[in-house]
Short mmCIF file of C-alpha atoms in Angstrom, two decimals:
data_model
loop_
_atom_site.label_atom_id
_atom_site.label_comp_id
_atom_site.label_asym_id
_atom_site.label_seq_id
_atom_site.Cartn_x
_atom_site.Cartn_y
_atom_site.Cartn_z
CA MET A 1 0.77 -2.05 35.51
CA PRO A 2 4.78 -0.71 35.84
CA TYR A 3 7.01 -3.04 35.03
CA GLY A 4 8.45 -4.83 38.26
CA ARG A 5 5.65 -4.25 40.55
CA PRO A 6 3.86 -7.21 42.16
CA THR A 7 0.35 -8.27 40.48
CA TYR A 8 -2.90 -7.61 41.49
CA GLU A 9 -3.13 -11.16 42.18
CA GLU A 10 -0.02 -11.40 43.93
CA LEU A 11 -0.81 -8.64 46.20
CA GLN A 12 -4.09 -9.83 47.14
CA GLN A 13 -3.05 -12.84 47.80
CA ARG A 14 0.06 -11.28 50.01
CA LEU A 15 -3.07 -9.20 52.15
CA ARG A 16 -4.83 -12.99 52.43
CA SER A 17 -2.33 -14.26 54.35
CA ALA A 18 -1.22 -10.75 56.36
CA GLU A 19 -4.95 -10.83 57.14
CA ASP A 20 -4.85 -14.77 58.60
CA ILE A 21 -1.22 -14.02 60.54
CA ILE A 22 -3.32 -10.48 62.34
CA GLU A 23 -6.63 -12.59 63.32
CA ALA A 24 -4.52 -14.87 64.82
CA LEU A 25 -2.37 -12.63 66.98
CA GLN A 26 -5.13 -10.75 67.83
CA GLY A 27 -6.78 -14.72 68.94
CA GLN A 28 -3.86 -14.51 70.87
CA GLN A 29 -3.14 -18.18 69.19
CA VAL A 30 0.24 -17.85 68.06
CA ASP A 31 2.96 -18.67 70.08
CA ALA A 32 6.09 -17.89 67.68
CA ILE A 33 6.89 -15.28 65.12
CA ILE A 34 9.42 -17.10 62.51
CA GLY A 35 12.60 -15.22 61.58
CA LYS A 36 11.83 -12.02 59.38
CA SER A 37 7.94 -12.17 59.50
CA ALA A 38 7.94 -9.78 61.99
CA VAL A 39 9.42 -7.56 59.94
CA ALA A 40 6.72 -8.93 56.96
CA LEU A 41 4.08 -8.01 59.38
CA LEU A 42 4.82 -4.69 59.51
CA GLN A 43 5.24 -4.07 55.73
CA LEU A 44 1.51 -4.94 56.20
CA GLN A 45 0.82 -1.07 55.74
CA GLU A 46 2.55 -1.06 52.34
CA VAL A 47 0.99 -4.14 51.05
CA LYS A 48 -2.54 -2.09 52.13
CA GLU A 49 -1.02 0.69 50.75
CA GLU A 50 0.56 -1.08 47.49
CA LEU A 51 -2.77 -2.62 47.12
CA ARG A 52 -4.71 0.49 47.25
CA ARG A 53 -2.69 1.92 44.64
CA SER A 54 -2.65 -0.36 42.52
CA GLU A 55 -6.83 -0.46 42.28
CA GLU A 56 -6.76 3.14 41.90
CA TRP A 57 -4.52 2.35 39.53
CA ARG A 58 -7.14 0.09 37.60
CA SER A 59 -9.89 2.14 37.98
CA LEU A 60 -7.84 5.07 36.52
CA ALA A 61 -6.80 3.24 33.39
CA MET A 62 -10.29 2.21 32.54
CA GLU A 63 -11.23 5.71 33.51
CA ALA A 64 -9.67 7.36 31.43
CA GLY A 65 -9.76 5.30 29.00
CA GLY A 66 -13.43 5.61 29.48
CA VAL A 67 -14.40 2.02 29.39
CA GLY A 68 -16.84 0.04 30.25
CA LEU A 69 -17.67 -3.89 30.53
CA TRP A 70 -20.18 -5.65 30.78
CA GLU A 71 -20.53 -9.79 30.46
CA TYR A 72 -23.83 -11.31 28.77
CA ASN A 73 -24.21 -15.05 30.59
CA MET A 74 -26.16 -17.68 29.13
CA ASP A 75 -26.65 -20.22 31.69
CA ALA A 76 -28.04 -17.55 33.69
CA ASP A 77 -28.86 -15.23 30.84
CA GLU A 78 -27.78 -12.88 32.70
CA VAL A 79 -26.23 -9.09 31.10
CA CYS A 80 -24.96 -7.81 33.78
CA GLY A 81 -22.45 -4.12 33.21
CA SER A 82 -19.87 -1.25 34.84
CA LYS A 83 -20.69 1.76 36.18
CA ARG A 84 -19.16 3.62 32.99
CA THR A 85 -21.01 0.97 30.99
CA HIS A 86 -24.36 2.66 32.60
CA GLN A 87 -23.08 5.94 31.80
CA LEU A 88 -22.47 5.32 28.41
CA PHE A 89 -26.18 4.35 27.79
CA ALA A 90 -27.67 7.29 30.15
CA ILE A 91 -29.41 4.07 32.02
CA ASP A 92 -29.38 3.78 36.11
CA PRO A 93 -29.07 0.97 37.42
CA ASP A 94 -31.32 -1.67 38.07
CA PRO A 95 -31.32 -5.20 39.24
CA ASP A 96 -33.78 -6.35 37.16
CA ALA A 97 -31.49 -7.54 34.12
CA ALA A 98 -34.11 -7.40 31.58
CA LYS A 99 -35.62 -4.09 32.56
CA SER A 100 -31.87 -2.85 31.71
CA ILE A 101 -31.68 -4.96 28.30
CA ARG A 102 -35.04 -3.29 26.86
CA GLN A 103 -33.22 0.40 28.54
CA VAL A 104 -30.37 -0.22 26.77
CA TRP A 105 -31.84 -1.41 23.07
CA LYS A 106 -34.69 1.47 23.70
CA ARG A 107 -30.89 3.65 23.23
CA ILE A 108 -29.56 2.32 20.02
CA HIS A 109 -30.40 3.52 17.22
CA PRO A 110 -33.05 2.17 15.44
CA GLU A 111 -31.12 1.97 12.28
CA ASP A 112 -28.29 0.48 13.80
CA ARG A 113 -30.44 -2.35 15.31
CA HIS A 114 -30.55 -4.97 12.73
CA MET A 115 -27.03 -4.73 12.52
CA ILE A 116 -25.85 -5.78 16.16
CA GLU A 117 -28.49 -8.08 16.03
CA SER A 118 -26.58 -10.36 13.35
CA TYR A 119 -23.78 -9.82 15.08
CA ALA A 120 -24.99 -10.86 18.07
CA ALA A 121 -25.50 -14.11 16.28
CA GLN A 122 -22.05 -14.13 14.43
CA ALA A 123 -20.84 -14.09 17.69
CA LEU A 124 -22.85 -17.29 18.95
CA GLU A 125 -21.23 -19.32 16.20
CA PRO A 126 -18.17 -21.35 17.19
CA SER A 127 -15.62 -19.89 15.28
CA GLU A 128 -11.53 -20.11 15.50
CA ASN A 129 -11.87 -16.00 16.31
CA PRO A 130 -14.52 -14.76 18.75
CA VAL A 131 -13.55 -11.72 19.23
CA PHE A 132 -15.91 -8.80 17.46
CA ARG A 133 -16.12 -4.77 16.87
CA ILE A 134 -19.10 -3.44 16.36
CA ASP A 135 -19.67 0.43 16.16
CA PHE A 136 -23.04 1.88 17.03
CA ARG A 137 -24.97 4.69 17.36
CA VAL A 138 -27.37 6.04 20.89
CA GLN A 139 -29.40 7.81 21.22
CA ILE A 140 -29.35 10.24 25.23
CA PRO A 141 -32.81 11.34 26.19
CA ASP A 142 -31.01 15.32 25.51
CA GLY A 143 -30.93 14.79 22.57
CA ARG A 144 -26.86 13.84 21.67
CA GLU A 145 -26.32 11.11 19.64
CA VAL A 146 -23.67 9.16 20.75
CA TRP A 147 -21.15 6.58 18.91
CA LEU A 148 -19.83 3.84 21.02
CA ALA A 149 -18.27 0.77 19.82
CA THR A 150 -17.97 -2.76 21.68
CA ARG A 151 -15.46 -5.13 21.69
CA GLY A 152 -15.91 -8.66 22.63
CA LYS A 153 -14.84 -12.03 23.16
CA THR A 154 -17.11 -15.16 23.26
CA THR A 155 -16.34 -18.41 25.22
CA PHE A 156 -16.79 -21.57 24.01
CA GLU A 157 -17.09 -24.78 26.57
CA GLU A 158 -16.50 -27.74 24.78
CA THR A 159 -19.73 -30.60 25.28
CA ASP A 160 -20.05 -34.08 23.49
CA GLN A 161 -22.10 -32.24 21.03
CA GLY A 162 -19.44 -29.66 19.97
CA ARG A 163 -18.52 -26.19 20.76
CA ARG A 164 -21.18 -24.01 22.55
CA PRO A 165 -21.30 -20.17 23.93
CA VAL A 166 -20.99 -19.87 28.09
CA ARG A 167 -20.26 -16.25 28.04
CA VAL A 168 -19.76 -12.78 25.83
CA ARG A 169 -17.54 -10.24 27.95
CA GLY A 170 -16.73 -6.94 26.02
CA ALA A 171 -15.24 -3.77 26.65
CA ILE A 172 -17.51 -0.53 25.37
CA ILE A 173 -15.84 2.80 24.94
CA ASP A 174 -17.08 6.41 23.58
CA VAL A 175 -15.86 6.56 19.67
CA THR A 176 -18.32 9.92 18.69
CA GLU A 177 -14.52 12.14 18.55
CA GLN A 178 -13.04 9.78 16.46
CA LYS A 179 -16.36 9.37 14.18
CA ARG A 180 -16.72 13.31 14.04
CA SER A 181 -12.55 13.42 13.08
CA GLU A 182 -13.31 10.93 10.60
CA LYS A 183 -16.41 12.66 8.90
CA GLU A 184 -14.62 15.51 9.00
CA LEU A 185 -11.64 14.07 7.16
CA MET A 186 -13.88 12.74 4.63
CA GLU A 187 -15.66 16.14 3.79
CA LEU A 188 -12.50 17.71 4.01
CA ASN A 189 -11.03 16.07 1.33
CA LYS A 190 -14.50 16.35 -0.60
CA THR A 191 -14.51 19.75 -0.74
CA LEU A 192 -10.50 19.50 -1.56
CA GLU A 193 -11.46 17.02 -4.45
CA ARG A 194 -14.21 19.77 -5.68
CA ARG A 195 -11.60 22.72 -5.55
CA VAL A 196 -9.01 20.89 -7.66
CA LYS A 197 -11.66 20.17 -10.02
CA GLU A 198 -12.97 23.45 -10.31
CA ARG A 199 -9.30 24.85 -11.16
CA THR A 200 -8.83 22.45 -13.57
CA ALA A 201 -11.94 23.40 -15.57
CA GLU A 202 -10.98 26.72 -14.96
CA ALA A 203 -7.13 25.62 -16.65
CA GLU A 204 -9.01 23.96 -18.88
CA GLN A 205 -11.39 26.34 -20.15
CA ARG A 206 -8.36 28.96 -20.38
CA THR A 207 -7.15 26.59 -22.57
CA ALA A 208 -9.44 26.81 -24.76
CA GLN A 209 -9.89 30.70 -24.95
CA LEU A 210 -6.09 30.86 -26.14
CA GLN A 211 -6.65 27.71 -28.63
CA ASN A 212 -9.69 29.45 -29.55
CA LEU A 213 -7.47 32.47 -29.68
CA ALA A 214 -4.82 31.26 -32.51
CA ARG A 215 -7.01 29.79 -34.39
CA GLU A 216 -8.47 33.00 -35.06
CA LEU A 217 -5.90 34.65 -35.33
CA SER A 218 -4.82 32.51 -38.32
CA ARG A 219 -8.36 32.86 -39.49
CA THR A 220 -7.26 36.13 -39.18
CA GLU A 221 -4.33 35.93 -40.59
CA GLU A 222 -5.36 33.89 -43.34
CA GLN A 223 -7.53 36.03 -44.37
CA GLU A 224 -5.20 39.29 -44.73
CA HIS A 225 -2.84 36.65 -47.18
CA GLN A 226 -6.56 36.25 -49.00
CA ARG A 227 -6.47 40.10 -49.14
CA PHE A 228 -2.82 40.91 -50.83
CA ALA A 229 -3.71 37.58 -53.41
CA ASP A 230 -6.53 39.01 -54.51
CA ILE A 231 -4.80 42.26 -54.77
CA LEU A 232 -2.12 41.13 -56.80
CA HIS A 233 -4.70 38.62 -58.68
CA ASP A 234 -7.30 40.91 -59.77
CA ASP A 235 -5.46 44.53 -59.25
CA LEU A 236 -1.38 44.48 -60.16
CA GLN A 237 -2.04 41.83 -62.35
CA GLN A 238 -5.13 42.66 -64.41
CA LEU A 239 -3.25 46.15 -64.67
CA LEU A 240 -0.06 44.36 -66.29
CA THR A 241 -2.06 42.02 -68.62
CA ALA A 242 -3.57 46.12 -69.62
CA LEU A 243 0.30 47.66 -70.05
CA ARG A 244 1.11 44.41 -71.88
CA PHE A 245 -2.00 44.82 -73.90
CA ARG A 246 -0.85 48.41 -74.70
CA PHE A 247 2.32 47.68 -75.28
CA GLU A 248 2.23 45.43 -78.11
CA MET A 249 -0.58 47.21 -79.37
CA LEU A 250 1.99 50.93 -79.69
CA ALA A 251 4.93 48.76 -80.45
CA SER A 252 3.14 47.05 -83.37
CA SER A 253 2.33 49.81 -84.84
CA ALA A 254 5.07 51.47 -86.33
CA PRO A 255 8.10 50.14 -87.82
CA HIS A 256 11.10 50.16 -85.51
CA LYS A 257 14.85 50.11 -85.86
CA LYS A 258 17.25 47.45 -84.96
CA LYS A 259 18.24 49.94 -81.43
CA GLU A 260 14.78 49.96 -80.61
CA SER A 261 13.49 46.53 -81.87
CA ASP A 262 15.93 45.15 -78.57
CA GLN A 263 14.43 47.66 -76.68
CA LEU A 264 10.92 46.96 -76.87
CA LYS A 265 11.24 43.06 -77.11
CA ALA A 266 13.68 43.32 -73.44
CA ILE A 267 10.58 45.61 -71.97
CA LYS A 268 8.11 42.44 -72.84
CA GLU A 269 9.67 40.25 -71.28
CA LEU A 270 10.10 42.63 -68.10
CA ILE A 271 6.29 43.08 -67.95
CA ASP A 272 6.22 39.33 -69.03
CA GLU A 273 8.67 38.13 -65.69
CA SER A 274 6.40 40.41 -63.77
CA ILE A 275 2.89 38.83 -64.72
CA GLY A 276 4.43 35.68 -63.68
CA LYS A 277 5.75 36.89 -60.42
CA ALA A 278 2.10 38.38 -59.50
CA ARG A 279 0.95 35.64 -60.25
CA GLY A 280 3.45 32.88 -58.18
CA LEU A 281 3.44 35.25 -55.42
CA SER A 282 -0.56 35.81 -55.12
CA HIS A 283 -0.39 31.95 -55.48
CA GLU A 284 2.21 31.55 -52.81
CA LEU A 285 -0.38 33.68 -50.57
CA SER A 286 -2.96 32.19 -50.80
CA PRO A 287 -2.76 28.72 -53.54
CA PRO A 288 -5.65 28.17 -55.24
CA ALA A 289 -6.05 24.93 -54.72
CA LEU A 290 -5.70 25.04 -50.97
CA ARG A 291 -8.82 27.16 -50.89
CA LYS A 292 -10.68 24.72 -54.14
CA ASN A 293 -9.81 21.26 -53.51
CA GLY A 294 -8.14 21.70 -49.68
CA LEU A 295 -5.50 20.49 -47.97
CA ILE A 296 -4.07 17.14 -49.84
CA SER A 297 -4.76 18.57 -53.52
CA ALA A 298 -3.13 21.56 -52.25
CA LEU A 299 -0.07 19.26 -51.08
CA ASP A 300 -0.38 17.81 -54.16
CA TRP A 301 0.24 20.78 -56.62
CA LEU A 302 3.19 21.76 -53.23
CA SER A 303 5.24 18.58 -54.42
CA ARG A 304 5.32 19.45 -57.87
CA ASP A 305 5.94 23.07 -57.77
CA VAL A 306 9.10 22.61 -55.67
CA LYS A 307 9.97 19.81 -57.48
CA GLU A 308 9.71 22.34 -60.75
CA LYS A 309 11.06 25.14 -58.42
CA TYR A 310 14.58 23.44 -57.01
CA ASP A 311 14.55 20.00 -58.24
CA GLN A 312 13.59 18.68 -54.72
CA GLU A 313 11.81 15.42 -55.24
CA VAL A 314 8.69 15.23 -53.03
CA THR A 315 6.32 11.86 -52.06
CA LEU A 316 3.04 12.82 -51.11
CA ASP A 317 1.06 9.92 -49.51
CA ALA A 318 -2.43 10.58 -47.69
CA ALA A 319 -5.59 8.79 -48.25
CA GLU A 320 -8.27 9.66 -49.54
CA GLY A 321 -11.09 12.08 -47.84
CA ILE A 322 -9.12 12.62 -44.94
CA ASP A 323 -8.83 16.83 -45.30
CA PRO A 324 -9.17 18.34 -42.32
CA LEU A 325 -12.86 19.73 -41.30
CA SER A 326 -11.79 23.04 -38.79
CA PRO A 327 -11.61 25.38 -41.50
CA THR A 328 -7.52 26.73 -40.00
CA LEU A 329 -6.14 23.83 -40.34
CA PRO A 330 -5.59 23.54 -43.78
CA PHE A 331 -3.81 26.70 -44.11
CA VAL A 332 -1.81 26.01 -40.98
CA LEU A 333 -0.57 22.70 -42.25
CA TYR A 334 -0.50 23.93 -45.67
CA ARG A 335 2.45 26.52 -45.10
CA SER A 336 4.00 24.21 -42.42
CA VAL A 337 4.60 21.23 -44.72
CA ARG A 338 6.02 24.26 -47.14
CA GLU A 339 8.57 25.69 -44.90
CA LEU A 340 9.44 22.35 -43.59
CA LEU A 341 10.14 21.48 -47.55
CA PHE A 342 12.02 24.41 -47.34
CA ASN A 343 13.87 23.81 -45.38
CA SER A 344 15.01 20.08 -46.14
CA HIS A 345 15.81 21.48 -49.66
CA LYS A 346 18.42 24.38 -47.99
CA HIS A 347 19.51 21.80 -45.07
CA SER A 348 19.68 18.52 -45.49
CA GLY A 349 21.52 18.39 -48.97
CA ALA A 350 18.94 14.50 -49.29
CA GLY A 351 17.51 16.57 -52.71
CA ALA A 352 13.99 13.63 -51.35
CA ALA A 353 10.86 14.06 -48.91
CA LEU A 354 8.31 12.72 -47.91
CA ILE A 355 4.70 13.98 -46.98
CA LEU A 356 2.70 11.45 -44.50
CA VAL A 357 -0.86 12.30 -43.79
CA ARG A 358 -2.44 10.57 -41.62
CA ARG A 359 -5.77 10.61 -39.21
CA GLU A 360 -5.94 8.95 -35.50
CA GLY A 361 -8.91 9.50 -33.98
CA ASP A 362 -9.91 12.83 -34.38
CA ASP A 363 -5.92 14.11 -34.76
CA ILE A 364 -4.59 15.56 -38.35
CA VAL A 365 -1.29 13.60 -37.86
CA ILE A 366 1.82 14.78 -40.74
CA ARG A 367 5.01 13.73 -41.02
CA VAL A 368 7.77 15.06 -44.12
CA SER A 369 11.12 14.01 -43.43
CA ASP A 370 14.29 13.34 -45.41
CA GLN A 371 17.05 11.33 -45.72
CA GLY A 372 19.85 14.17 -45.48
CA GLU A 373 21.78 14.55 -43.30
CA GLY A 374 20.19 15.35 -40.16
CA ILE A 375 20.78 17.15 -36.93
CA GLY A 376 21.73 16.80 -33.27
CA ILE A 377 20.15 18.53 -30.77
CA SER A 378 23.11 21.03 -29.72
CA GLY A 379 22.46 22.08 -33.47
CA LEU A 380 18.76 21.89 -33.09
CA GLU A 381 19.01 24.91 -30.56
CA GLY A 382 21.51 26.78 -31.84
CA ARG A 383 19.48 27.30 -34.78
CA ARG A 384 16.56 27.98 -32.20
CA GLU A 385 18.67 30.79 -30.83
CA LYS A 386 20.32 32.36 -34.21
CA SER A 387 17.05 32.42 -35.68
CA ALA A 388 13.84 32.42 -32.85
CA GLY A 389 9.76 32.61 -34.15
CA LEU A 390 10.82 31.83 -37.60
CA GLY A 391 11.01 28.55 -39.62
CA LEU A 392 10.25 24.95 -37.55
CA PHE A 393 10.13 26.70 -34.05
CA ALA A 394 7.54 29.40 -35.37
CA ILE A 395 5.47 26.20 -36.24
CA GLU A 396 6.22 24.59 -33.56
CA GLU A 397 4.44 27.42 -31.07
CA ARG A 398 1.96 27.57 -33.30
CA ILE A 399 1.40 23.78 -33.97
CA ARG A 400 1.38 24.01 -29.50
CA PHE A 401 -1.50 27.37 -29.77
CA LEU A 402 -3.51 24.64 -31.97
CA GLY A 403 -3.98 22.48 -29.77
CA GLY A 404 -1.08 19.52 -31.09
CA GLU A 405 2.17 18.35 -30.36
CA ILE A 406 4.92 18.50 -32.59
CA GLU A 407 7.70 16.07 -32.42
CA ILE A 408 11.50 16.08 -33.62
CA ASP A 409 13.46 13.14 -34.66
CA SER A 410 16.65 13.24 -36.17
CA ALA A 411 20.46 13.04 -35.89
CA PRO A 412 23.91 13.90 -37.25
CA GLY A 413 24.04 11.74 -40.72
CA LYS A 414 20.56 10.27 -39.31
CA GLY A 415 18.02 11.85 -41.60
CA PHE A 416 15.48 14.71 -40.50
CA SER A 417 12.12 14.02 -39.41
CA VAL A 418 9.34 16.49 -38.11
CA THR A 419 5.69 15.08 -36.67
CA MET A 420 2.67 17.06 -36.22
CA ARG A 421 -0.18 15.51 -34.73
CA ILE A 422 -3.31 18.58 -34.57
CA PRO A 423 -6.97 17.49 -32.88
CA ASP A 424 -9.23 18.82 -36.20
CA GLU A 425 -12.08 20.07 -34.30
CA VAL A 426 -14.80 22.24 -35.51
CA PRO A 427 -14.06 25.47 -33.82
CA VAL A 428 -17.44 28.04 -32.13
CA TYR A 429 -16.39 31.28 -33.34
CA ASP A 430 -18.78 33.83 -31.31
CA MET B 1 3.29 -43.94 39.80
CA ILE B 2 1.77 -41.19 37.77
CA LEU B 3 -1.38 -43.06 37.22
CA SER B 4 -1.68 -44.00 41.70
CA VAL B 5 -1.08 -40.57 41.73
CA ALA B 6 -3.43 -39.21 40.70
CA LYS B 7 -5.97 -41.71 41.33
CA GLU B 8 -5.57 -40.60 44.77
CA SER B 9 -6.26 -36.93 44.53
CA ASN B 10 -9.21 -38.08 42.62
CA THR B 11 -10.61 -39.59 45.32
CA TYR B 12 -9.98 -37.13 48.32
CA ASP B 13 -9.71 -39.97 50.28
CA HIS B 14 -5.78 -39.13 51.82
CA ARG B 15 -4.60 -36.43 53.67
CA LYS B 16 -1.64 -34.83 53.89
CA MET B 17 -0.18 -32.04 56.60
CA ILE B 18 2.39 -30.77 58.07
CA LEU B 19 1.53 -29.36 61.60
CA PHE B 20 3.88 -26.35 62.94
CA VAL B 21 4.68 -25.98 66.59
CA ALA B 22 6.68 -23.87 68.64
CA GLY B 23 7.56 -26.79 71.66
CA GLU B 24 5.22 -26.73 74.33
CA GLY B 25 3.78 -23.72 73.79
CA LEU B 26 -0.13 -23.20 74.86
CA ASN B 27 -1.38 -22.94 71.79
CA SER B 28 0.95 -25.25 70.51
CA VAL B 29 -0.28 -27.75 72.16
CA ARG B 30 -4.05 -27.09 71.86
CA ALA B 31 -3.04 -26.95 68.03
CA ARG B 32 -2.43 -30.33 68.24
CA GLU B 33 -5.13 -31.66 70.42
CA ASN B 34 -7.81 -30.36 68.16
CA LEU B 35 -6.23 -31.70 65.72
CA LEU B 36 -5.56 -35.00 65.73
CA ARG B 37 -8.89 -35.62 67.84
CA VAL B 38 -11.33 -34.10 64.22
CA CYS B 39 -8.38 -36.42 62.44
CA GLU B 40 -8.91 -40.04 64.43
CA ASP B 41 -12.78 -38.92 64.66
CA ARG B 42 -13.02 -38.00 60.54
CA LEU B 43 -9.97 -39.46 59.15
CA LYS B 44 -8.67 -42.23 61.13
CA GLY B 45 -5.74 -44.63 58.73
CA ARG B 46 -6.66 -41.96 55.88
CA TYR B 47 -3.73 -39.20 56.86
CA ASP B 48 0.09 -38.65 57.49
CA LEU B 49 0.61 -35.86 59.46
CA GLU B 50 4.63 -33.90 59.88
CA VAL B 51 5.49 -32.39 63.14
CA VAL B 52 7.45 -29.68 63.03
CA ASP B 53 8.67 -27.79 65.81
CA VAL B 54 9.98 -24.57 64.52
CA LEU B 55 12.42 -24.54 67.78
CA LYS B 56 14.36 -27.11 66.34
CA ASP B 57 13.45 -26.20 62.68
CA TYR B 58 12.54 -23.87 61.10
CA LYS B 59 13.86 -23.19 58.04
CA ALA B 60 11.36 -26.33 57.24
CA ALA B 61 8.45 -22.90 58.04
CA LEU B 62 10.27 -20.61 56.23
CA ALA B 63 10.81 -22.98 53.34
CA HIS B 64 6.08 -23.28 53.20
CA ASN B 65 6.15 -19.82 53.95
CA ILE B 66 5.16 -20.26 57.65
CA LEU B 67 5.88 -17.39 59.54
CA VAL B 68 4.05 -17.87 62.54
CA THR B 69 2.71 -20.96 64.95
CA PRO B 70 0.77 -22.55 65.34
CA ALA B 71 0.19 -23.59 61.35
CA LEU B 72 -1.38 -26.00 59.71
CA LEU B 73 -0.52 -26.50 55.79
CA VAL B 74 -2.44 -29.25 54.07
CA THR B 75 -0.97 -29.91 51.05
CA GLU B 76 -3.49 -32.91 49.31
CA PRO B 77 -4.99 -32.83 48.05
CA PRO B 78 -4.64 -29.83 46.29
CA PRO B 79 -5.01 -26.57 46.43
CA LYS B 80 -2.40 -26.41 50.00
CA VAL B 81 -4.52 -24.26 52.53
CA THR B 82 -3.04 -22.71 56.19
CA VAL B 83 -4.98 -22.92 58.97
CA LEU B 84 -3.57 -20.49 61.50
CA GLY B 85 -3.26 -20.51 65.80
CA ASP B 86 -4.98 -22.92 67.37
CA LEU B 87 -7.75 -24.56 65.72
CA SER B 88 -10.34 -24.26 68.62
CA ASP B 89 -12.75 -23.21 64.93
CA THR B 90 -13.23 -26.31 64.20
CA SER B 91 -15.79 -25.56 61.37
CA LYS B 92 -12.30 -23.76 59.46
CA LEU B 93 -10.31 -26.86 60.08
CA LEU B 94 -12.54 -29.05 58.13
CA LYS B 95 -13.22 -27.37 55.75
CA ALA B 96 -9.55 -26.89 55.08
CA LEU B 97 -9.61 -30.65 55.19
CA GLN B 98 -11.76 -30.49 52.52
CA LEU B 99 -14.49 -32.31 54.68
CA ASP B 100 -18.18 -32.12 55.39
CA LEU B 101 -19.14 -29.95 58.35
CA THR B 102 -22.26 -32.01 59.54
CA ALA B 103 -21.03 -35.91 58.80
#
């Protein structure tokens, strides 16, 4: 109702009194018209017009919202519904209420009848909030299925025996479109969820492929190292040993002058040094301990080697039996630790380092740390620029490719610590 | 005071009414006669009747929303009811006074 206009009830009241006056006038029973009432009578047509508009407005509001009205009277056990209510159920108005109810009941979807019964029983129970809403399906004879929603309110009467339901009044609307939109939205959500899952699976598969590739690369690299080590050990070292043997035979076969003897001694030393270098290189490329006894044992050997060669104290803290299961990991981790130990020796000035090996779930965690000078983030970034692809950053890349994480913890004067965490999986090669 | 009013209105025993007339106009005279006849027959001693001549005091009529005369305004028992015209329709008058039509 537009604001400031008389209400429907006020209009009706005014119309009634105006009609009374007209009736009296027509019966010639009036002998005086007071004050502005002549004008008021002239406004009668306006009142009627306003009332007609008001009525139209009301029915329009009802029709526009498609609202049907219904009422159930307990005492009379009577049900009545508005024209729109009959339309919604696609039934013809029938003066026989019981027949109408049977028709309505037949239209309601069998699966929804039980729910309606229980709601109806609940609606008649005295409660603080006697308002209810029920959504249900209706089967129209032309084959359509329509969703209806009814809101209702129960009116109670206070009696000596307590509250007693007197009548239930309700409004009913067609919510088929709304239900359809809801359903579409739900299906859309499901489709989206499925797509996200598919994409995630794709991404995961690609990551897995990449990791396999990285493992394959490490394995190939390791095989190459192995091949070089074998050549050094089996071929070059054998050759050098043979050379030494023959040289010694030659040197001992005839007496020499002092000058000759010195030369021979120098040559023998060079041969020995070559043999030593070849062995060292072979070990470095593919430490026998790593191949024979696994990572922990190789790290133990490495610790002693570093101490011997660089006078760097290295402590290995590793529990027994936590060698990685993956065949690739020991080589990657061994080389990483060796690189980090060299770094520590070169940059920290600490003279001591700690290797910590742990297993956390399916992950192998290795930390190499020292108590040396350390380095700030900017220094680290600067070093990254200068030596891209080498040392620490090569390690970082390798570990990440294998699905692991690397954490660098350092500050100037606070030491340097690198923690590598890498999943220990037995890869499946095609 | 409040109790006595409540009692009075509950018993419906007492009528209060105002008859608006226009001097000695034909319809006004008839209305007064018709009303007094019914009151004497059915409500003897149990009613208050005030007669307002709008030719002398039209403001009282307007105050009660009375636009034409003759007009009978029954104020008690509630609700307020107005009957227009010469009150020749007895059944309408009895209904306005909440009196039994057959008695």
